Tab-separated table of C-alpha atoms in Angstrom:
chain	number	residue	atom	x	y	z
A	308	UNK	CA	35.699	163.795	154.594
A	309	UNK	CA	32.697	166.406	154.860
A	310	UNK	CA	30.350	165.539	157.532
A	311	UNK	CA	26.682	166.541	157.468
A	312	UNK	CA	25.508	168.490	160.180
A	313	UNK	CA	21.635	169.712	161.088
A	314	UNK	CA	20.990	173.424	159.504
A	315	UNK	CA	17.707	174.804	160.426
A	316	UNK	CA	16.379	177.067	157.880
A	317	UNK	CA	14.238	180.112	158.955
A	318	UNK	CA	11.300	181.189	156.492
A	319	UNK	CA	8.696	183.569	156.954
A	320	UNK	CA	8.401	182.699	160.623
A	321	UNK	CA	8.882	179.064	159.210
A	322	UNK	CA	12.025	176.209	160.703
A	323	UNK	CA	12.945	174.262	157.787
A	324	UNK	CA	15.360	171.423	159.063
A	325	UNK	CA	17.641	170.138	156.361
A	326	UNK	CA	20.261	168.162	156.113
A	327	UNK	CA	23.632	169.859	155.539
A	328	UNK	CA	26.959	169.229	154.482
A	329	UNK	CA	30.317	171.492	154.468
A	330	UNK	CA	33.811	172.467	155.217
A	331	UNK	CA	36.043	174.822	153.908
A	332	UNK	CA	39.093	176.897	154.625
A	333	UNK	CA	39.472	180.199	155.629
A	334	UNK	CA	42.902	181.231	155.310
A	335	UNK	CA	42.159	183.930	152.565
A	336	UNK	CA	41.263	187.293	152.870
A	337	UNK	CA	37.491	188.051	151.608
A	338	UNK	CA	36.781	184.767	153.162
A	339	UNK	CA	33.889	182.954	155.565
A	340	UNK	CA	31.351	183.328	152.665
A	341	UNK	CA	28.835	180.350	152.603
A	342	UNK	CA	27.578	178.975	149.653
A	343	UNK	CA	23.895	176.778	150.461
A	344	UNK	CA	23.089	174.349	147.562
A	345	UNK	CA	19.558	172.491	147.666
A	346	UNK	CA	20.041	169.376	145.867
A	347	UNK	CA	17.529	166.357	145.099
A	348	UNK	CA	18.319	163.536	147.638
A	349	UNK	CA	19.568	161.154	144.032
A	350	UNK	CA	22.935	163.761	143.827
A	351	UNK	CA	23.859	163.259	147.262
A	352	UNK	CA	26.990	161.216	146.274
A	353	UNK	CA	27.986	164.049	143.747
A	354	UNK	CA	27.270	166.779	144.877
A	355	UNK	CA	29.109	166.219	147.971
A	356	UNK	CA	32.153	165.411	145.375
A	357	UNK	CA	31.118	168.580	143.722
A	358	UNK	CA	31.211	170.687	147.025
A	359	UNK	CA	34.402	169.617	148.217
A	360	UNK	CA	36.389	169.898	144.769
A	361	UNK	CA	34.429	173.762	144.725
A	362	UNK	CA	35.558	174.585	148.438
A	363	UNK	CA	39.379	173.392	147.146
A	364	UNK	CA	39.581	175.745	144.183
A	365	UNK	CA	38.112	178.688	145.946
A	366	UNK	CA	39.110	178.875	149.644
A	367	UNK	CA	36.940	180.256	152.690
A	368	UNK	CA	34.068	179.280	150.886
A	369	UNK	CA	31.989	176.525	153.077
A	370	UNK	CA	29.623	175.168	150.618
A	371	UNK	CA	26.334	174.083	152.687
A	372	UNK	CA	24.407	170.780	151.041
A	373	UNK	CA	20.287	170.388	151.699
A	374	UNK	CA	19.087	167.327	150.417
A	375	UNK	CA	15.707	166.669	150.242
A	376	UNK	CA	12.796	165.761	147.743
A	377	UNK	CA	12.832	168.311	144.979
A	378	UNK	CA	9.324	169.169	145.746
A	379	UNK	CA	9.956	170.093	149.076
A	380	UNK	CA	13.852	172.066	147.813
A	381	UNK	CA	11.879	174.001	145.458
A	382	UNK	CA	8.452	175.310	147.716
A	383	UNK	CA	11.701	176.588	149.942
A	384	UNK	CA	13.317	177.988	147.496
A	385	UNK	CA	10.150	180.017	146.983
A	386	UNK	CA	9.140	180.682	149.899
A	387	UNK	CA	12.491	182.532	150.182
A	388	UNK	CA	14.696	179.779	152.138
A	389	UNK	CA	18.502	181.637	152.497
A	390	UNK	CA	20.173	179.479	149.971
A	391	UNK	CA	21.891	180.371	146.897
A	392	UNK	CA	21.207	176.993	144.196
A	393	UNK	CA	18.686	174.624	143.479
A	394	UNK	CA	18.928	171.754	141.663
A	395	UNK	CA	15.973	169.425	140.972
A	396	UNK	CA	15.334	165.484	139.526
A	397	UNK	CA	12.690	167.107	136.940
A	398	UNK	CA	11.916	170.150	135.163
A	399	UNK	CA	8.193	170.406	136.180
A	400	UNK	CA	9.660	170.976	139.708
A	401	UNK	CA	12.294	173.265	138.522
A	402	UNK	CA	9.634	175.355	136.773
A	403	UNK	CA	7.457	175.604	139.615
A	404	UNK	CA	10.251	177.563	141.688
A	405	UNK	CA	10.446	179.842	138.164
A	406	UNK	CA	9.674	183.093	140.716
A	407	UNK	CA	13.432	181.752	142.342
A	408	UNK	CA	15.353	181.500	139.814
A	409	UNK	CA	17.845	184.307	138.926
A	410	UNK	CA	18.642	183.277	135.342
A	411	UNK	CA	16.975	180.402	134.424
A	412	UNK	CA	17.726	176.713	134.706
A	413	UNK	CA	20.328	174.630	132.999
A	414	UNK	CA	19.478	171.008	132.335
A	415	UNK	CA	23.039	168.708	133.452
A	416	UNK	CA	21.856	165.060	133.509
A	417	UNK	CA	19.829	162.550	133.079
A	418	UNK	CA	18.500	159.433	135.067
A	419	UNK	CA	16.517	156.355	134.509
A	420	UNK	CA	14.502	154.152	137.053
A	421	UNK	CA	15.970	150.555	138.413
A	422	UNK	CA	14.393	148.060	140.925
A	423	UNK	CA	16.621	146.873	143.291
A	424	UNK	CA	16.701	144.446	146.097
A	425	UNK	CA	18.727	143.262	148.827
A	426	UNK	CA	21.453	141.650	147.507
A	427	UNK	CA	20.117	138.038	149.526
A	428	UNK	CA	16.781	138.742	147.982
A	429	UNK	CA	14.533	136.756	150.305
A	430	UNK	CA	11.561	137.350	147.875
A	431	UNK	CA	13.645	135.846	144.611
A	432	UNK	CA	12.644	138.423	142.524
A	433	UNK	CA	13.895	137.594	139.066
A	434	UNK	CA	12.473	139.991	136.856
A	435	UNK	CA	10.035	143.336	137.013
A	436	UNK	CA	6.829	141.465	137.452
A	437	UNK	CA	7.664	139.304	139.903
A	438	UNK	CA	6.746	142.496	142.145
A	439	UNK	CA	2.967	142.005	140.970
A	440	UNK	CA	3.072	138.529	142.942
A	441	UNK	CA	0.976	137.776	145.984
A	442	UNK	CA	3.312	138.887	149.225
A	443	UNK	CA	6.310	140.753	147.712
A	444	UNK	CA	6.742	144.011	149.753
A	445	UNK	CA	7.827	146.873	147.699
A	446	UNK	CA	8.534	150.991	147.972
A	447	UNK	CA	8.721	153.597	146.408
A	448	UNK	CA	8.553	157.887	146.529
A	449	UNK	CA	5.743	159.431	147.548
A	450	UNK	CA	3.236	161.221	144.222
A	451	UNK	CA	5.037	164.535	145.037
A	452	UNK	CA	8.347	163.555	143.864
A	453	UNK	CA	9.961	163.190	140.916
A	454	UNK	CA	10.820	159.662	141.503
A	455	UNK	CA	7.622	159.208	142.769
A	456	UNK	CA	6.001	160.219	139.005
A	457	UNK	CA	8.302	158.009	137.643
A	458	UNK	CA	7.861	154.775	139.552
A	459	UNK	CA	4.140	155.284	139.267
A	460	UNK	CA	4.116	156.326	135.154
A	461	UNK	CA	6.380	152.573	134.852
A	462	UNK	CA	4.119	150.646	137.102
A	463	UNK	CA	1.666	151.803	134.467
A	464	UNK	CA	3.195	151.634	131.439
A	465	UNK	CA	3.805	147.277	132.801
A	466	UNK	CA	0.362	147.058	134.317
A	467	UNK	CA	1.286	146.608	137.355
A	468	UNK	CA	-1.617	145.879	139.795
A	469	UNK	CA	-0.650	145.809	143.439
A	470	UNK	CA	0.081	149.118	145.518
A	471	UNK	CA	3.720	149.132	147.072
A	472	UNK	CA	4.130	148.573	150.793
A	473	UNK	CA	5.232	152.116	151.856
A	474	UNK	CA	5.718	155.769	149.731
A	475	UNK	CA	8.758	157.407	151.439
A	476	UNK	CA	9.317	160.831	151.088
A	477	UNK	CA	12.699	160.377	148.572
A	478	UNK	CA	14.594	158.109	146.726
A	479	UNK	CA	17.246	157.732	149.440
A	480	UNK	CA	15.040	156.384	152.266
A	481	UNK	CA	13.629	154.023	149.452
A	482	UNK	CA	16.874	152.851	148.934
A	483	UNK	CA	17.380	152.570	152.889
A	484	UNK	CA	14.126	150.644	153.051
A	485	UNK	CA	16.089	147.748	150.563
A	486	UNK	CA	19.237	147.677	152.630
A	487	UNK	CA	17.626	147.516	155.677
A	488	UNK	CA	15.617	144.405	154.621
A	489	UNK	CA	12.712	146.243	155.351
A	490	UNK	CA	11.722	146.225	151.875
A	491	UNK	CA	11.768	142.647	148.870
A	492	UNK	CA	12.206	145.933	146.401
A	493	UNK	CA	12.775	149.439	145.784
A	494	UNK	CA	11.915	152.249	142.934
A	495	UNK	CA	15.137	153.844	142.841
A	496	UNK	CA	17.057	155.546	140.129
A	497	UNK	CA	20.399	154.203	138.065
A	498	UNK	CA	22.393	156.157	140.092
A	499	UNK	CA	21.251	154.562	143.733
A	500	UNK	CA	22.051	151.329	142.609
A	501	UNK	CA	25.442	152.131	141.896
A	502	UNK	CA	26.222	154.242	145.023
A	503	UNK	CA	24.937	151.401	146.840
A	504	UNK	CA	26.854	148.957	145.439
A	505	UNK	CA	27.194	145.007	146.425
A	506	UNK	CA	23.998	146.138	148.814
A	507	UNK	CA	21.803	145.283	146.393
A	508	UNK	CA	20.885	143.947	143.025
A	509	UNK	CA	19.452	145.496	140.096
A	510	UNK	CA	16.651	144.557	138.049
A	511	UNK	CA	16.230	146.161	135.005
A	512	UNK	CA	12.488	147.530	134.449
A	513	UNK	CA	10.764	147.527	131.113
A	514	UNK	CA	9.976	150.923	129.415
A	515	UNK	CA	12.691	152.864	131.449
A	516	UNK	CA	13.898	154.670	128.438
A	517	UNK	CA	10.911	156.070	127.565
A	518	UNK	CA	10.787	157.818	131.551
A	519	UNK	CA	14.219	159.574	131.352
A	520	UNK	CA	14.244	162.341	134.546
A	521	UNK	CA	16.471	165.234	133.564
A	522	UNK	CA	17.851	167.382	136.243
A	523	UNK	CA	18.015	171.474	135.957
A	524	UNK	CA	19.973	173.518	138.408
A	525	UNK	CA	19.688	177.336	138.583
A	526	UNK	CA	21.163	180.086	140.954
A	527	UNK	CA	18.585	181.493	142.847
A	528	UNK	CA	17.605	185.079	143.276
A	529	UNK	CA	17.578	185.400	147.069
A	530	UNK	CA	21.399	184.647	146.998
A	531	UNK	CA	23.936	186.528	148.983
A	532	UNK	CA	26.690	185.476	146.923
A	533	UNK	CA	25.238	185.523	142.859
A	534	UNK	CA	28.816	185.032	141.735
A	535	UNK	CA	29.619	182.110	143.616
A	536	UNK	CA	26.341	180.761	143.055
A	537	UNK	CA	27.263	180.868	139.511
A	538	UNK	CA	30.317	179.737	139.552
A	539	UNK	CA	29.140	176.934	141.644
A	540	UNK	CA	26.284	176.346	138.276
A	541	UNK	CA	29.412	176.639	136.216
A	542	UNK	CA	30.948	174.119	137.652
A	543	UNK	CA	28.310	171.469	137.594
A	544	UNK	CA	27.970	172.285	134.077
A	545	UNK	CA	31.934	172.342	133.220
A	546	UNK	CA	33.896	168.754	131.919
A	547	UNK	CA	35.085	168.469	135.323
A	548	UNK	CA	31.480	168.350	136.959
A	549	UNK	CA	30.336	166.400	134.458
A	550	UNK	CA	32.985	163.696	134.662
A	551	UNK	CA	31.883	163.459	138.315
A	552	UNK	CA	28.100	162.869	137.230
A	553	UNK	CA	29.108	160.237	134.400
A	554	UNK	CA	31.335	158.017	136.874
A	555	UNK	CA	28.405	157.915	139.359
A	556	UNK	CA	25.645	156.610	136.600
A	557	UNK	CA	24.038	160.058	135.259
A	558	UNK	CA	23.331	159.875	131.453
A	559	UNK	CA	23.965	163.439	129.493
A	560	UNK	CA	21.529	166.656	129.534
């Protein structure tokens, strides 16, 4: 099992903590070459999958994993954080790192928006506007973030009137808000709710379709390692990686 482990960034004078996962084996010669992937918090299940499968089929690579809101991945990526792929949960973010990118972004999935709640939900929410009553507590991502855009564009597009409790700063701390019982309900995409599993229930919300979030990924240009980096694209993009992305909840680019 890959354990994460604190990496600490260093940018223009700048310490950008991240969260980081990797492992690897370095029994070949040409090997100890690290391979740092920024990844929107939503593909922490498969990307970790990802890593580990890319690690197997090319050994003494470690393949480092940042997840973090994609706003926040892409202003590093910018700003000229060491790392060698970005992937985002929307193309407005993706495009905003454009100076980056070494060859453009590939689109590789697709998500839609759930509302979940603990799986005793204490408020007895039913259906998507039982959220608008008097004393239910609900989260979701800060403005910034993709799944922040979204939540708010559907609380629109329903009429929603009350504000939710907290904005956290990614889907997966909204999704910890709802398991911790901190929360009666969480904006969290398709995807969450599955990786979280008998945790919570799903409520389906109204006008979903119409706010599909695709995800790009593109090596980036301050890479150390372009080929890996684009092998590493390849493989997110290949039958394999795409299997991996289908079994966790991700609709098609």
């Amino acid at each position: 099992m890959k354990k994460c482990l604190p990496v600490l960034l260093s940018v223009l004078g700048l310490v950008l903590p991240l969260s980081a996962c990797g492992g690897g084996d370095d029994s070949q010669a040409g090997s100890d070459k690290t391979l740092t992937v920024l990844a929107a918090a939503s593909l922490t299940e498969t990307f970790t999958d990802l890593a580990s499968q890319f690690e197997k089929e090319h050994p003494g690579v470690d393949v480092k994993l940042a997840f973090d809101s994609s706003a926040t991945l892409a202003q590093q990526a910018v700003d000229g954080a060491p790392a060698d792929v970005l992937a985002t949960a929307d193309t407005a973010t993706m495009d905003s790192a454009k100076s980056a990118q070494a060859q453009g972004a590939q689109d590789f999935a697709t998500n839609t928006m759930v509302l979940v709640t603990p799986k005793d939900n204490p408020a007895g929410i039913k259906t998507f506007a039982d959220i608008d009553r008097s004393g239910v507590a609900y989260v979701a991502c800060v403005d910034t973030a993709p799944c922040g855009k979204v939540a708010a564009a559907l609380m629109s597009d329903n009429k929603v009137s009350s504000r939710p409790a907290s904005l956290e700063v990614d889907v997966k701390s909204v999704l910890a808000k709802v398991t911790s019982d901190e929360a009666d309900a969480g904006f969290v995409y398709t995807t969450d709710a599955v990786a979280a599993g008998d945790q919570v229930d799903t409520v389906e919300i109204p006008h979903a379709a119409d706010e599909i979030t695709t995800y790009p990924i593109a090596p980036l240009t301050q890479s150390e390692n372009p080929d890996l980096a684009r092998q590493f694209v390849d493989l997110v993009l290949s039958d394999q990686g795409q299997q991996v992305l289908r079994d966790a909840g991700f609709g098609k680019p």
